Coordinates of C-alpha atoms in Angstrom, one line a residue:
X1 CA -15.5 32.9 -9.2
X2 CA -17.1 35.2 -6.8
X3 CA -15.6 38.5 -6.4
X4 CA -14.5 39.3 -2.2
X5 CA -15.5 42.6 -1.4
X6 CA -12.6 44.6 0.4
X7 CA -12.3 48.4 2.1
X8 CA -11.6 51.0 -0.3
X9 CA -7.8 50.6 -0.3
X10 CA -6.0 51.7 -3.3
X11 CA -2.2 50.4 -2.5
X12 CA -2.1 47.1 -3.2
X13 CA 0.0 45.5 -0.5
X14 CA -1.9 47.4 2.3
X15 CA -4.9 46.0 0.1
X16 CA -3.3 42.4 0.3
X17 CA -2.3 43.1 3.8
X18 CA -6.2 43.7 5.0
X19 CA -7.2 40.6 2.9
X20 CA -4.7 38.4 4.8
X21 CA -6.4 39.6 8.1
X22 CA -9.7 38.6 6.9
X23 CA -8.7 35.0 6.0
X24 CA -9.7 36.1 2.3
X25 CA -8.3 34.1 -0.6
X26 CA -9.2 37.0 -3.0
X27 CA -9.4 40.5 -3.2
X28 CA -10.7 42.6 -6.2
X29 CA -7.8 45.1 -7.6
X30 CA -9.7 48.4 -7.8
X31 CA -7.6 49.4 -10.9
X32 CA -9.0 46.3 -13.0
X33 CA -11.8 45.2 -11.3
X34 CA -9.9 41.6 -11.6
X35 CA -10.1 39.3 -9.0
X36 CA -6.8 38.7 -7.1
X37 CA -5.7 35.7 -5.4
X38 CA -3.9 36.1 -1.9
X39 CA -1.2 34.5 -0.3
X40 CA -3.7 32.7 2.0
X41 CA -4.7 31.1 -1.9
X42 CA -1.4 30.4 -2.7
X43 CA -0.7 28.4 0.1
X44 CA -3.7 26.6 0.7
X45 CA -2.8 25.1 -2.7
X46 CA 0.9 24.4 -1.7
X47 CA 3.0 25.0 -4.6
X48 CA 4.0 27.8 -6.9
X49 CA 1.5 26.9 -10.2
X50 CA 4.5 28.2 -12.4
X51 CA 2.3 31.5 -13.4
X52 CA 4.3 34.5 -11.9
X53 CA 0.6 35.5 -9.4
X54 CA 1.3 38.6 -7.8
X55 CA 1.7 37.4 -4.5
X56 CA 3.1 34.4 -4.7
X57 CA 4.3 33.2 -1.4
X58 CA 7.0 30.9 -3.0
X59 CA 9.7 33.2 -4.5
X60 CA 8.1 32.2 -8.3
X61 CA 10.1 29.1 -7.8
X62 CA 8.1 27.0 -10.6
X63 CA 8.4 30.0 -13.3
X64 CA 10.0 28.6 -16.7
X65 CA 12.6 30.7 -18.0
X66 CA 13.4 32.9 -14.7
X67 CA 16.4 34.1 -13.3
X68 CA 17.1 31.7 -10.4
X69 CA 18.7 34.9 -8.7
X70 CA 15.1 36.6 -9.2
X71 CA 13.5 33.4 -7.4
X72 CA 13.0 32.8 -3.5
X73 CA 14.4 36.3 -2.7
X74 CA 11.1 36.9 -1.0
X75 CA 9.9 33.8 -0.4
X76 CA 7.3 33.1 2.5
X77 CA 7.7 29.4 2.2
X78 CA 9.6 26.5 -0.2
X79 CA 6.6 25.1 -3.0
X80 CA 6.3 21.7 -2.3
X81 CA 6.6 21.5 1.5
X82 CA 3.5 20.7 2.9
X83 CA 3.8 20.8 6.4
X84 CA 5.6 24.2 6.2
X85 CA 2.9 26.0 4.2
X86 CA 0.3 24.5 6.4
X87 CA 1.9 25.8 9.6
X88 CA 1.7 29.9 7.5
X89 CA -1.8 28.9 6.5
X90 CA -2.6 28.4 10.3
X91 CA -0.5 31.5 11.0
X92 CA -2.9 33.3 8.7
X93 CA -6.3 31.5 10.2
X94 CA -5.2 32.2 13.8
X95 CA -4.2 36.2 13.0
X96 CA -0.5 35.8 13.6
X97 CA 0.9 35.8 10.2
X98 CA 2.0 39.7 10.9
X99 CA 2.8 39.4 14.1
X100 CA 6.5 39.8 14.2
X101 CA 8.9 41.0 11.3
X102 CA 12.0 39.1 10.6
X103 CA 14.4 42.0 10.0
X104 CA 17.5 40.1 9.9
X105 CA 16.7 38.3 6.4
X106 CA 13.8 40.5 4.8
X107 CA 11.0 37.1 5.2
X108 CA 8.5 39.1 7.3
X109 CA 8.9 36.6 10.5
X110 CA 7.9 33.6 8.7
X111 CA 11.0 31.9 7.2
X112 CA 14.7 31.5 9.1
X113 CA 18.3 30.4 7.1
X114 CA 19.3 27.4 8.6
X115 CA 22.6 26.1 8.4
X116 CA 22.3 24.5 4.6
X117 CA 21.2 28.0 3.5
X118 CA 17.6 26.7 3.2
X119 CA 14.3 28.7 4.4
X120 CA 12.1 27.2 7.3
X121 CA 9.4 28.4 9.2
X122 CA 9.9 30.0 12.6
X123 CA 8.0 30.2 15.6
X124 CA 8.4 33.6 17.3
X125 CA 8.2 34.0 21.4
X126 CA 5.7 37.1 22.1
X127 CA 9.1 38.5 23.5
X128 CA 9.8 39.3 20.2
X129 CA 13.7 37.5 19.8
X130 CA 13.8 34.3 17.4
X131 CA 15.0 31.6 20.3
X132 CA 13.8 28.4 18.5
X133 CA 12.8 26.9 15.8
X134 CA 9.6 24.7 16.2
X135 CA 10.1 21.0 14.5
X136 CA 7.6 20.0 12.4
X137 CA 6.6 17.6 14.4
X138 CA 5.8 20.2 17.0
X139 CA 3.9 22.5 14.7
X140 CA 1.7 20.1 12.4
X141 CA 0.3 16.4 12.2
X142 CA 0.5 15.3 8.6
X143 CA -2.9 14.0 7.3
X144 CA -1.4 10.5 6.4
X145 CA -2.5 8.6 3.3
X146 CA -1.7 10.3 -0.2
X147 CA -1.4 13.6 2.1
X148 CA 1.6 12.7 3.5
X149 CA 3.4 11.4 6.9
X150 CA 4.2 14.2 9.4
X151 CA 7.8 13.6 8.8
X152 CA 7.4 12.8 5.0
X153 CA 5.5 13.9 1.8
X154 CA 5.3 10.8 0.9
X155 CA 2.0 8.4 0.6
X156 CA 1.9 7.0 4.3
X157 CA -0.3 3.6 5.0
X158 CA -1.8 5.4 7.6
X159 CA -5.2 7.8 7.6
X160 CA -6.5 7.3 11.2
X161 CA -9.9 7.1 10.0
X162 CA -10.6 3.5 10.8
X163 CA -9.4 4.5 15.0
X164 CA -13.0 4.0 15.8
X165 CA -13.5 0.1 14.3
X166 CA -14.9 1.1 10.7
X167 CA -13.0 1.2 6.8
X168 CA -13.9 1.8 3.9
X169 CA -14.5 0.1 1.0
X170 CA -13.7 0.8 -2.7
X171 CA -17.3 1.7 -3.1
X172 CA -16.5 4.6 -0.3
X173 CA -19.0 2.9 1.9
X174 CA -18.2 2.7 5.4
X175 CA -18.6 -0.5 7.6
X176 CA -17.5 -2.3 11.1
X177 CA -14.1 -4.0 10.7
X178 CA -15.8 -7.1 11.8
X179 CA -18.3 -7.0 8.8
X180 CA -18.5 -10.2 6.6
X181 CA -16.7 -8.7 3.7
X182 CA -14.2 -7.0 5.8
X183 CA -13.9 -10.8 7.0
X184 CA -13.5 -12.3 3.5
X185 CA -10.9 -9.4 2.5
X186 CA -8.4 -10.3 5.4
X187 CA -8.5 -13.7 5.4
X188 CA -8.1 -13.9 1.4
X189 CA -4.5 -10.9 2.3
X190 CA -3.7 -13.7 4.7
X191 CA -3.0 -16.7 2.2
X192 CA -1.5 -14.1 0.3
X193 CA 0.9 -13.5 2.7
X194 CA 1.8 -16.8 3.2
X195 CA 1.9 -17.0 -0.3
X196 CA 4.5 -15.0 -0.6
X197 CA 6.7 -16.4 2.7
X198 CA 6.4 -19.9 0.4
X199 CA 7.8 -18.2 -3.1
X200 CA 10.8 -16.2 -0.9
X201 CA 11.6 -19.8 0.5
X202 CA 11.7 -21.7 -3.1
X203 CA 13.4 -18.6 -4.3
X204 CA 16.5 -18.9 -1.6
X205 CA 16.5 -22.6 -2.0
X206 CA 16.6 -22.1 -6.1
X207 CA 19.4 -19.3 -5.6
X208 CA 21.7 -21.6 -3.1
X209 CA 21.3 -24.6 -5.2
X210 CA 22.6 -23.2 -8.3
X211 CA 25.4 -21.3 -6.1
X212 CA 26.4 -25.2 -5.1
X213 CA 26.1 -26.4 -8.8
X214 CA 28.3 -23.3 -9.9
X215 CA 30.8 -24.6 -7.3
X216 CA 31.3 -27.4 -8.4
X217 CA 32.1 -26.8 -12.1
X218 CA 35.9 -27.1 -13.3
X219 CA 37.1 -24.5 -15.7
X220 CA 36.9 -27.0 -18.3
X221 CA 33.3 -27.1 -17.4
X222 CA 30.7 -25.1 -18.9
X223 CA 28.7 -23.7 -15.9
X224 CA 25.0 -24.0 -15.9
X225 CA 23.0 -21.1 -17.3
X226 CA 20.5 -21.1 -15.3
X227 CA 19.0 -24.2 -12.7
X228 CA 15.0 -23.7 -11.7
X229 CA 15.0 -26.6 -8.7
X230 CA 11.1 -26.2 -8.7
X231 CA 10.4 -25.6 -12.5
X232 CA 7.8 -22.8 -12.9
X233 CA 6.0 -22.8 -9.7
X234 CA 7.4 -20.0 -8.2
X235 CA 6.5 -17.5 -11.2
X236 CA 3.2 -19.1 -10.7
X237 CA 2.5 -18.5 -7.3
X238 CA 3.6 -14.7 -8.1
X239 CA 0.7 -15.1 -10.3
X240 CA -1.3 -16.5 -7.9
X241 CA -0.8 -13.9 -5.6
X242 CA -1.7 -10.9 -8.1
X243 CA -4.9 -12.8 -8.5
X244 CA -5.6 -13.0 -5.0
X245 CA -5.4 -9.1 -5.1
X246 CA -7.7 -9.3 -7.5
X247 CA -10.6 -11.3 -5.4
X248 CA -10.0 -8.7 -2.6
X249 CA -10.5 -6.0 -4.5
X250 CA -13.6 -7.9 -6.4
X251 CA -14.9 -8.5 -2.6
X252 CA -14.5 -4.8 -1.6
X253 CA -16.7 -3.6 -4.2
X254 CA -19.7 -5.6 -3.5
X255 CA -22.0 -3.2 -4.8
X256 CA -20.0 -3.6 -8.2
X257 CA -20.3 -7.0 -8.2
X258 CA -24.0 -6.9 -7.7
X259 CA -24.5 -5.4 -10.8
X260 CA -22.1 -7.5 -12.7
X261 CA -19.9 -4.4 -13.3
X262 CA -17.0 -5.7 -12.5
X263 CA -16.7 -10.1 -13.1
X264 CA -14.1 -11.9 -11.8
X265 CA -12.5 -13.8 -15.2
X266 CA -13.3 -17.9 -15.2
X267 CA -10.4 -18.3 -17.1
X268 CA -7.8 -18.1 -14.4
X269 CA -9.5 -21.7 -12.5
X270 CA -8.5 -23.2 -16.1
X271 CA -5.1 -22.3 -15.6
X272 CA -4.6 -23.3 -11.9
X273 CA -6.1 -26.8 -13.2
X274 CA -3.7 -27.1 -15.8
X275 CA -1.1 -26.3 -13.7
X276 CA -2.5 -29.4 -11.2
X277 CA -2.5 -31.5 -14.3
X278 CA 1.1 -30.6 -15.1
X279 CA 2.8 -30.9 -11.8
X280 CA 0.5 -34.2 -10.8
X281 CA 1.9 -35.9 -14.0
X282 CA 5.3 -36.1 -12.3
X283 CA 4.3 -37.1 -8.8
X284 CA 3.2 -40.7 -7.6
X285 CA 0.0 -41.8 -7.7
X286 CA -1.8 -40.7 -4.6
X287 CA -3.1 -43.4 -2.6
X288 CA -3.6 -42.6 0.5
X289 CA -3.8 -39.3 3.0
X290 CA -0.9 -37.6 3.5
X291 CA 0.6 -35.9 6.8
X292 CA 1.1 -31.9 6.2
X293 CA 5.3 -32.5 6.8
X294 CA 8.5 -32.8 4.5
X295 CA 10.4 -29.2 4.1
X296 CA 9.5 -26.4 5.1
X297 CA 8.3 -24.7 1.8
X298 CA 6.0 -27.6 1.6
X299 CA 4.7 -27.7 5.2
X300 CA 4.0 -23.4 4.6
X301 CA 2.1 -24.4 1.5
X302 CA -0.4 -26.9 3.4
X303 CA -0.6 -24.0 5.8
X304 CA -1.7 -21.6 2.7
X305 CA -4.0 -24.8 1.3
X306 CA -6.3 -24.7 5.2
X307 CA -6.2 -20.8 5.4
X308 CA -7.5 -20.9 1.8
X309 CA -10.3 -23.3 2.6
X310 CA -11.0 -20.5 5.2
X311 CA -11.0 -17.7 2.9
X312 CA -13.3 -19.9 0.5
X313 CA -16.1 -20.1 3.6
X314 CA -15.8 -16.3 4.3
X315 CA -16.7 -15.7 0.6
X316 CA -19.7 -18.0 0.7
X317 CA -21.6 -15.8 2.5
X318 CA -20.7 -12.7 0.3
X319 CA -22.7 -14.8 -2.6
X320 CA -25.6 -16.9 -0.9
X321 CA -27.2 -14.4 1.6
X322 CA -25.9 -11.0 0.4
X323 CA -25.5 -11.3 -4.0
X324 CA -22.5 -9.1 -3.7
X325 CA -19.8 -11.6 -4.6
X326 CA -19.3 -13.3 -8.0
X327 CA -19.3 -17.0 -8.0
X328 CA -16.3 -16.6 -10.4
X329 CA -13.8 -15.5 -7.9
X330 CA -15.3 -18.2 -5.4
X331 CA -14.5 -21.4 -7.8
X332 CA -11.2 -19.9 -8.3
X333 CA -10.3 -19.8 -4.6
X334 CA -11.7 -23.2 -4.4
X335 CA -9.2 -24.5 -6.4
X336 CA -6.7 -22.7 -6.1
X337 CA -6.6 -25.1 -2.7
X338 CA -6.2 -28.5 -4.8
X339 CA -3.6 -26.1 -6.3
X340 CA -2.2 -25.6 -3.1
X341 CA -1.8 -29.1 -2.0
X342 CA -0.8 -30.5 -4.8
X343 CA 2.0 -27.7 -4.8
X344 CA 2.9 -28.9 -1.5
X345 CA 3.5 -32.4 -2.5
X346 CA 5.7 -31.2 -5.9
X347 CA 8.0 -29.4 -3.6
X348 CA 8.7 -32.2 -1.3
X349 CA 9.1 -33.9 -4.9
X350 CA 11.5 -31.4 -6.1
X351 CA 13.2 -31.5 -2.8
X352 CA 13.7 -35.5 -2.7
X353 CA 11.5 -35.6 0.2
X354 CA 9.9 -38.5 1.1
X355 CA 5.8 -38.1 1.4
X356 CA 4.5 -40.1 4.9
X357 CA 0.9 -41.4 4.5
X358 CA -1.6 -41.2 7.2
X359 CA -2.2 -44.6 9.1
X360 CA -4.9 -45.7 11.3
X361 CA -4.8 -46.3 14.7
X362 CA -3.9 -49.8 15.5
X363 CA -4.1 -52.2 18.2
X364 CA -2.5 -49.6 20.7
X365 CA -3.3 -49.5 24.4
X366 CA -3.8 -46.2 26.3
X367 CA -1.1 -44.0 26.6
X368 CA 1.3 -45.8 23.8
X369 CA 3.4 -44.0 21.5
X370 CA 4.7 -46.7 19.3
X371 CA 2.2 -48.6 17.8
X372 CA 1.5 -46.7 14.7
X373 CA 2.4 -47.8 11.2
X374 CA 4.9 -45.6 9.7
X375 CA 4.6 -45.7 5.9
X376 CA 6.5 -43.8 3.3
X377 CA 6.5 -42.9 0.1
X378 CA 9.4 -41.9 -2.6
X379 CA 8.6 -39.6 -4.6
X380 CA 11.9 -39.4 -6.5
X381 CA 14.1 -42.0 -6.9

């Protein structure tokens, strides 16, 4: 680390003192020669490390083994609390930080007891007297993502980085919002979505239909243990979402994926076809097209079977004119639509819903309604 030259100033706190109104981070202790971090240091990094630093601005709050009464007496700020230390550090950059003196609770103007007996940070009018506290909101805007919210710590799904029309990918390449891959990725988290609107539906109607079969068991009854109305589908389609995660993320990496880095395993196509073969072995033979209706689990999952057929031509792209895709994760997305549809019609079957075929148009004059064959198929009898 590079030593920071200071005046010739042999006490220490009129030594740290000068530092702070130089925005230095260190200062060299003229009876070692050691270099000294500041407070400025300290709070930059947020949190009391735990190693007792000589001017730690947290009260030595992370210390093993000391005195709790020894802790926070002189605290500047609470380790931990972003916004606050980032409101001392601007203090510090702006040459306020010693501006006015707190004399009531020893904190050198920087922290006020509230209420709860907790230190916060205080504004102080040029006047000199302590008339209000600023909010945080007033003081600070939090950074958002894994910085934190400006009213929490806590990871926040927002960075205002993409304001101006651009994100970024997992290669930490920047592009337009509009860009094919950006494209492929929203369209492949919009089946998921309605994905996952289809499993919360078979979910509910699993939960109510074994409420009703509890019901209606005497005492001398043994009640049923458990009662999956649509067998394993929806734990597949949980599946089938996670997967889906994994083709965005495979898509946002194209530079990844032109080096073969990172392949998207065939294996999972296998499955979805065994899972067509399985649930197709209990349906009718299909004959004929079939209108997108019966309940409403089943309608949502020809809905997911078109926006997949979407996603799938957003991807093609990604692999004939650019490299950047694995074919892989574009045959799974292909099936995963005759996974879809045939999902569709096995919920309509699990529902005792009857399956209505497409018929052509018939001898119908202009403007007639009526005319149309109506056929329809059992799919349970």
């Amino acid at each position: 680390m590079a030593m920071t030259q200071t005046p010739e100033i042999t006490d220490i706190e009129e030594l740290h003192r000068q530092s702070i109104l130089n925005k230095q981070t260190t200062y060299i202790d003229p009876s070692t020669g050691f270099t000294v971090f500041t407070e400025l240091a300290h709070l930059k990094r947020g949190r009391c490390c735990g190693n007792m630093c000589r001017h730690c601005p947290f009260g030595y709050s992370n210390v093993k083994g000391l005195d709790p009464s020894l802790s926070n007496q002189h605290a500047m700020a609470v380790s931990g609390d972003r916004v606050g230390t980032s409101l001392l550090v601007d203090k510090i950059m702006n040459g306020t930080y010693y501006e006015e003196q707190c004399f009531d609770h020893g904190c050198g103007g920087q922290l006020q007891i509230d209420d709860c007996g907790q230190k916060q940070p205080i504004d102080i009018i040029a006047n000199g007297q302590n008339e209000r506290i600023m909010t945080q909101t007033e003081t600070i805007r939090g950074k958002g993502g894994y910085a934190g919210g400006t009213l929490t710590n806590k990871n926040v799904p927002y960075t205002r980085k993409g304001d101006t029309g651009t994100s970024q990918l997992f290669t930490g390449e920047r592009r337009s919002k509009d860009d094919v891959i950006f494209e492929a990725m929203g369209t492949v988290d919009e089946l998921c979505c309605i994905i996952g609107t289809v499993y919360a539906d078979l979910v509910k109607n699993d939960t109510t239909t074994k409420s009703d079969a509890d019901a209606t068991c005497t005492d001398k009854e043994a009640k049923p243990s458990s009662h999956k109305l649509y067998g394993e589908l929806p734990d597949q389609l949980l599946d089938v979402m996670s997967r889906l995660f994994d083709v965005g993320s495979h898509i946002a990496r194209p530079s990844a994926s032109k080096e073969k880095q990172s392949r998207f395993p065939s294996h999972h196509t296998n499955i979805l076809e065994e899972w067509i073969d399985t649930m197709t072995e209990q349906l009718p033979e299909l004959t004929s097209f079939i209108l997108p209706t019966g309940s409403s689990a089943s309608a949502s999952l020809h809905v997911a079977r078109t926006v997949c057929r979407r996603a799938e031509r957003r991807m093609v792209p990604l692999i004939r004119d650019h490299e950047c895709c694995d074919p892989n994760s574009l045959s799974y997305v292909n099936r995963l639509s005759d996974y879809l549809f045939t999902a569709a019609r096995f919920v309509n079957y699990c529902d005792g819903m009857d399956e209505v075929q497409y018929r052509r148009e018939r001898g119908m004059k202009s403007g007639e309604v009526g005319g149309r064959e109506r056929v329809v198929v059992r799919l349970k009898d």
